[in-house]
Amino acid sequence: MQQHDCSPLSDFIEYPENEMLSRSKNFYDLVKRRHSIRSFSDRAVDKQVIENCLKAAGTAPSGANHQPWHFVAISSSDIKKQIREQAEFHERGFYEGRAGEEWLAALKDLGTDADKPYLEHAPWLIAIFSQKKGGITEADKNTNYYVHESVGIATGILITALHNAGLATLTHTPKPMSFLNKVCQRGDNERAYMLLIAGYPANDATIPAHAQVKKDLADIANFL
Ligand code: IYR
């Protein structure tokens, strides 16, 4: 390996094998209770919880460790209202034709439509941006690598962290999403990647049957 500055791996924890087995099972039991919901309570969620989950997301591996992401956590009613208005405007165009027949057919069993009341009801919206240029510090303007992969992994950790904290989420990708740059005051170097809705589920929250069909292990993996 090339000469480079480094320190010993000191915080790795090795578990006894039986504990490893139970931990892996417990984690599966935890994450299989994560469901995307579309009906949120307006009950407030402490900002510190969101901060901790964002810190967890920020530990994600990334190309050359450039951490090519930015999260805008929104609790302001005014900004949520603007996002709802613009998302619904674009979604109406999507559902009224832009999506095309095949895409609309794929969404039928989820029951989604252009109405996005949760964008105002939920206590937190987290707009996730990817950065084309960057580096190990915020001031850098170097090329970023594997941006989609990196931001995808960070988003996955964020969703899991929020679920682990006891919150429900919804991944939302209004199409197009570029209005988020303006509303969130993010520059040209950033591209809106996803909008995450986070909060407590409303009492009437449901899970579409379609979303509960998960492929078997044998269908998603094989061992060589
Ligand atoms: N962005 C739209 C449409 C939509 C697309 C997919 I793919 C989904 O899995 C769910 C919805 C919307 O949020 O309604």
Coordinates of C-alpha atoms and ligand atoms in Angstrom, one line a residue:
M1 CA 0.0 0.0 0.0
Q2 CA 1.1 3.5 -0.7
Q3 CA 2.6 5.6 2.1
H4 CA -0.2 7.6 3.7
D5 CA -1.1 9.1 7.1
C6 CA -3.2 6.7 9.1
S7 CA -4.1 5.4 12.6
P8 CA -4.9 2.0 14.0
L9 CA -8.5 0.7 13.7
S10 CA -9.4 1.1 17.4
D11 CA -13.2 1.3 17.5
F12 CA -14.1 -2.0 15.7
I13 CA -16.1 -4.3 17.9
E14 CA -15.9 -8.1 17.4
Y15 CA -19.0 -9.9 18.7
P16 CA -19.1 -13.6 19.7
E17 CA -20.6 -15.6 16.8
N18 CA -23.9 -16.3 18.5
E19 CA -24.2 -12.6 19.2
M20 CA -23.4 -11.7 15.6
L21 CA -26.1 -14.0 14.5
S22 CA -28.7 -12.5 16.9
R23 CA -27.6 -8.9 16.0
S24 CA -28.0 -9.6 12.2
K25 CA -31.4 -11.1 12.9
N26 CA -32.4 -8.2 15.2
F27 CA -31.3 -5.6 12.6
Y28 CA -33.4 -7.4 9.9
D29 CA -36.4 -7.4 12.3
L30 CA -35.9 -3.7 12.8
V31 CA -35.6 -2.7 9.2
K32 CA -38.4 -4.9 8.0
R33 CA -40.7 -2.7 10.1
R34 CA -39.8 0.3 7.9
H35 CA -42.6 1.3 5.6
S36 CA -43.0 4.3 3.3
I37 CA -46.2 6.1 4.5
R38 CA -48.1 8.9 2.9
S39 CA -50.1 10.2 5.9
F40 CA -48.1 12.0 8.5
S41 CA -49.1 13.5 11.9
D42 CA -48.1 17.2 12.4
R43 CA -46.6 16.3 15.8
A44 CA -43.3 18.0 16.4
V45 CA -40.0 16.1 16.3
D46 CA -37.0 17.4 18.2
K47 CA -34.4 19.0 15.9
Q48 CA -31.7 17.1 17.8
V49 CA -33.1 13.8 16.6
I50 CA -32.8 15.0 13.0
E51 CA -29.3 16.3 13.6
N52 CA -28.1 13.0 15.0
C53 CA -29.6 11.1 12.0
L54 CA -27.9 13.6 9.6
K55 CA -24.6 13.0 11.4
A56 CA -25.2 9.3 10.9
A57 CA -25.8 9.9 7.2
G58 CA -22.6 11.9 7.0
T59 CA -20.6 8.9 8.0
A60 CA -21.4 7.1 4.7
P61 CA -18.6 5.9 2.5
S62 CA -18.1 8.1 -0.6
G63 CA -15.9 8.5 -3.6
A64 CA -12.4 9.7 -2.4
N65 CA -14.2 10.6 0.8
H66 CA -15.4 13.8 -0.8
Q67 CA -18.9 13.4 0.9
P68 CA -20.7 14.9 -2.1
W69 CA -23.9 15.6 -0.3
H70 CA -25.8 18.4 1.4
F71 CA -29.0 18.1 3.5
V72 CA -31.4 20.9 4.0
A73 CA -33.7 20.1 7.0
I74 CA -36.9 22.1 6.8
S75 CA -39.3 22.7 9.6
S76 CA -40.4 26.1 8.5
S77 CA -44.2 26.1 7.6
D78 CA -43.6 28.8 5.0
I79 CA -40.9 26.8 3.1
K80 CA -42.9 23.5 3.4
K81 CA -45.9 25.3 1.8
Q82 CA -43.7 26.5 -1.1
I83 CA -42.4 23.0 -1.6
R84 CA -45.9 21.5 -1.5
E85 CA -47.2 24.1 -4.0
Q86 CA -44.4 23.5 -6.5
A87 CA -44.2 19.7 -6.1
E88 CA -47.9 19.4 -6.6
F89 CA -47.7 21.7 -9.7
H90 CA -45.1 19.4 -11.3
E91 CA -46.7 16.2 -10.1
R92 CA -50.0 17.3 -11.8
G93 CA -48.1 17.5 -15.1
F94 CA -46.6 14.1 -14.4
Y95 CA -49.9 12.3 -13.5
E96 CA -51.8 14.0 -16.3
G97 CA -49.6 12.7 -19.0
R98 CA -45.9 13.2 -18.7
A99 CA -45.4 9.9 -16.8
G100 CA -46.8 7.9 -19.7
E101 CA -49.1 4.8 -19.5
E102 CA -46.6 2.2 -18.4
W103 CA -45.3 4.3 -15.5
L104 CA -48.8 5.2 -14.3
A105 CA -49.7 1.5 -14.4
A106 CA -46.7 0.7 -12.2
L107 CA -47.9 3.2 -9.6
K108 CA -51.5 2.2 -9.6
D109 CA -51.2 -0.3 -6.7
L110 CA -49.4 2.4 -4.6
G111 CA -52.4 4.7 -4.8
T112 CA -50.2 7.8 -5.3
D113 CA -51.5 10.9 -7.0
A114 CA -50.5 14.6 -7.4
D115 CA -51.8 15.6 -4.0
K116 CA -49.0 15.8 -1.4
P117 CA -50.6 17.1 1.8
Y118 CA -47.8 15.5 3.8
L119 CA -45.4 18.0 2.5
E120 CA -47.0 20.5 4.8
H121 CA -48.2 18.1 7.6
A122 CA -44.9 16.4 8.4
P123 CA -42.7 18.2 10.9
W124 CA -39.6 17.7 8.8
L125 CA -38.7 17.7 5.1
I126 CA -35.1 16.8 4.3
A127 CA -34.0 17.9 0.8
I128 CA -31.0 16.0 -0.2
F129 CA -28.6 17.5 -2.8
S130 CA -25.6 15.9 -4.6
Q131 CA -22.6 18.0 -5.4
K132 CA -20.8 17.8 -8.8
K133 CA -17.6 19.4 -7.5
G134 CA -16.2 19.3 -4.0
G135 CA -13.5 17.6 -1.9
I136 CA -12.6 16.7 1.7
T137 CA -13.4 20.3 2.9
E138 CA -16.5 22.3 2.0
A139 CA -14.4 24.9 0.2
D140 CA -12.8 22.5 -2.3
K141 CA -13.9 22.5 -5.9
N142 CA -12.4 19.3 -7.2
T143 CA -14.1 16.6 -9.2
N144 CA -16.3 14.4 -7.1
Y145 CA -16.4 10.6 -7.9
Y146 CA -19.3 8.1 -7.7
V147 CA -21.6 10.9 -6.7
H148 CA -24.9 8.9 -7.2
E149 CA -23.6 5.9 -5.4
S150 CA -22.2 8.0 -2.5
V151 CA -25.4 10.1 -2.0
G152 CA -27.5 6.9 -2.4
I153 CA -25.6 5.2 0.4
A154 CA -25.9 8.3 2.7
T155 CA -29.6 8.5 1.9
G156 CA -30.0 4.9 2.9
I157 CA -28.3 5.4 6.2
L158 CA -30.4 8.5 6.8
I159 CA -33.6 6.6 6.2
T160 CA -32.5 3.8 8.4
A161 CA -31.3 6.2 11.2
L162 CA -34.7 8.0 11.1
H163 CA -36.5 4.6 11.3
N164 CA -34.2 3.5 14.1
A165 CA -35.0 6.7 16.0
G166 CA -38.7 5.9 15.8
L167 CA -39.8 8.0 12.9
A168 CA -41.6 7.2 9.7
T169 CA -40.3 8.4 6.3
L170 CA -41.3 8.8 2.7
T171 CA -38.9 9.1 -0.2
H172 CA -40.3 11.6 -2.6
T173 CA -38.8 12.5 -6.0
P174 CA -41.0 15.2 -7.6
K175 CA -40.2 15.4 -11.3
P176 CA -38.5 17.7 -12.1
M177 CA -36.9 18.5 -8.8
S178 CA -34.8 21.5 -9.8
F179 CA -37.3 23.9 -8.0
L180 CA -35.7 22.6 -4.7
N181 CA -32.5 24.5 -5.5
K182 CA -34.3 27.7 -5.6
V183 CA -36.5 27.1 -2.5
C184 CA -33.6 25.8 -0.5
Q185 CA -31.2 28.4 -1.9
R186 CA -28.6 25.9 -3.2
G187 CA -26.3 26.9 -6.0
D188 CA -25.5 25.5 -9.4
N189 CA -23.0 23.0 -8.1
E190 CA -25.8 21.0 -6.5
R191 CA -28.5 18.8 -7.9
A192 CA -31.6 17.9 -5.9
Y193 CA -31.4 14.2 -5.3
M194 CA -34.4 13.4 -3.2
L195 CA -36.9 14.8 -0.8
L196 CA -37.3 12.8 2.4
I197 CA -40.4 13.4 4.5
A198 CA -40.0 12.5 8.2
G199 CA -42.3 12.4 11.2
Y200 CA -44.8 10.4 13.1
P201 CA -47.4 8.5 11.1
A202 CA -50.9 9.9 11.2
N203 CA -53.5 7.6 12.9
D204 CA -54.9 6.7 9.5
A205 CA -51.5 5.8 7.9
T206 CA -51.6 2.7 5.8
I207 CA -49.2 0.5 3.8
P208 CA -50.2 -0.5 0.3
A209 CA -50.4 -4.3 -0.1
H210 CA -48.2 -3.8 -3.2
A211 CA -45.4 -2.4 -1.0
Q212 CA -45.5 -5.4 1.3
V213 CA -44.4 -7.8 -1.3
K214 CA -40.7 -8.3 -0.7
K215 CA -38.7 -10.6 -2.9
D216 CA -37.3 -13.8 -1.2
L217 CA -33.7 -14.0 -0.4
A218 CA -33.3 -16.6 -3.2
D219 CA -34.7 -14.1 -5.6
I220 CA -32.4 -11.2 -4.6
A221 CA -29.2 -13.1 -3.8
N222 CA -27.2 -16.2 -4.6
F223 CA -24.1 -17.7 -3.1
L224 CA -21.2 -18.9 -5.1
Ligands
IYR1 N1 -42.9 11.2 -7.9 C1 -44.3 10.8 -8.1 C2 -44.5 9.5 -8.7 C3 -43.9 8.3 -8.1 C4 -43.0 7.6 -8.7 C5 -42.5 6.4 -8.2 I1 -41.2 5.3 -9.3 C6 -43.0 5.9 -7.0 O1 -42.5 4.8 -6.4 C7 -44.0 6.7 -6.3 C8 -44.4 7.8 -6.9 C9 -45.0 10.9 -6.7 O2 -44.3 11.0 -5.7 O3 -46.2 10.8 -6.6

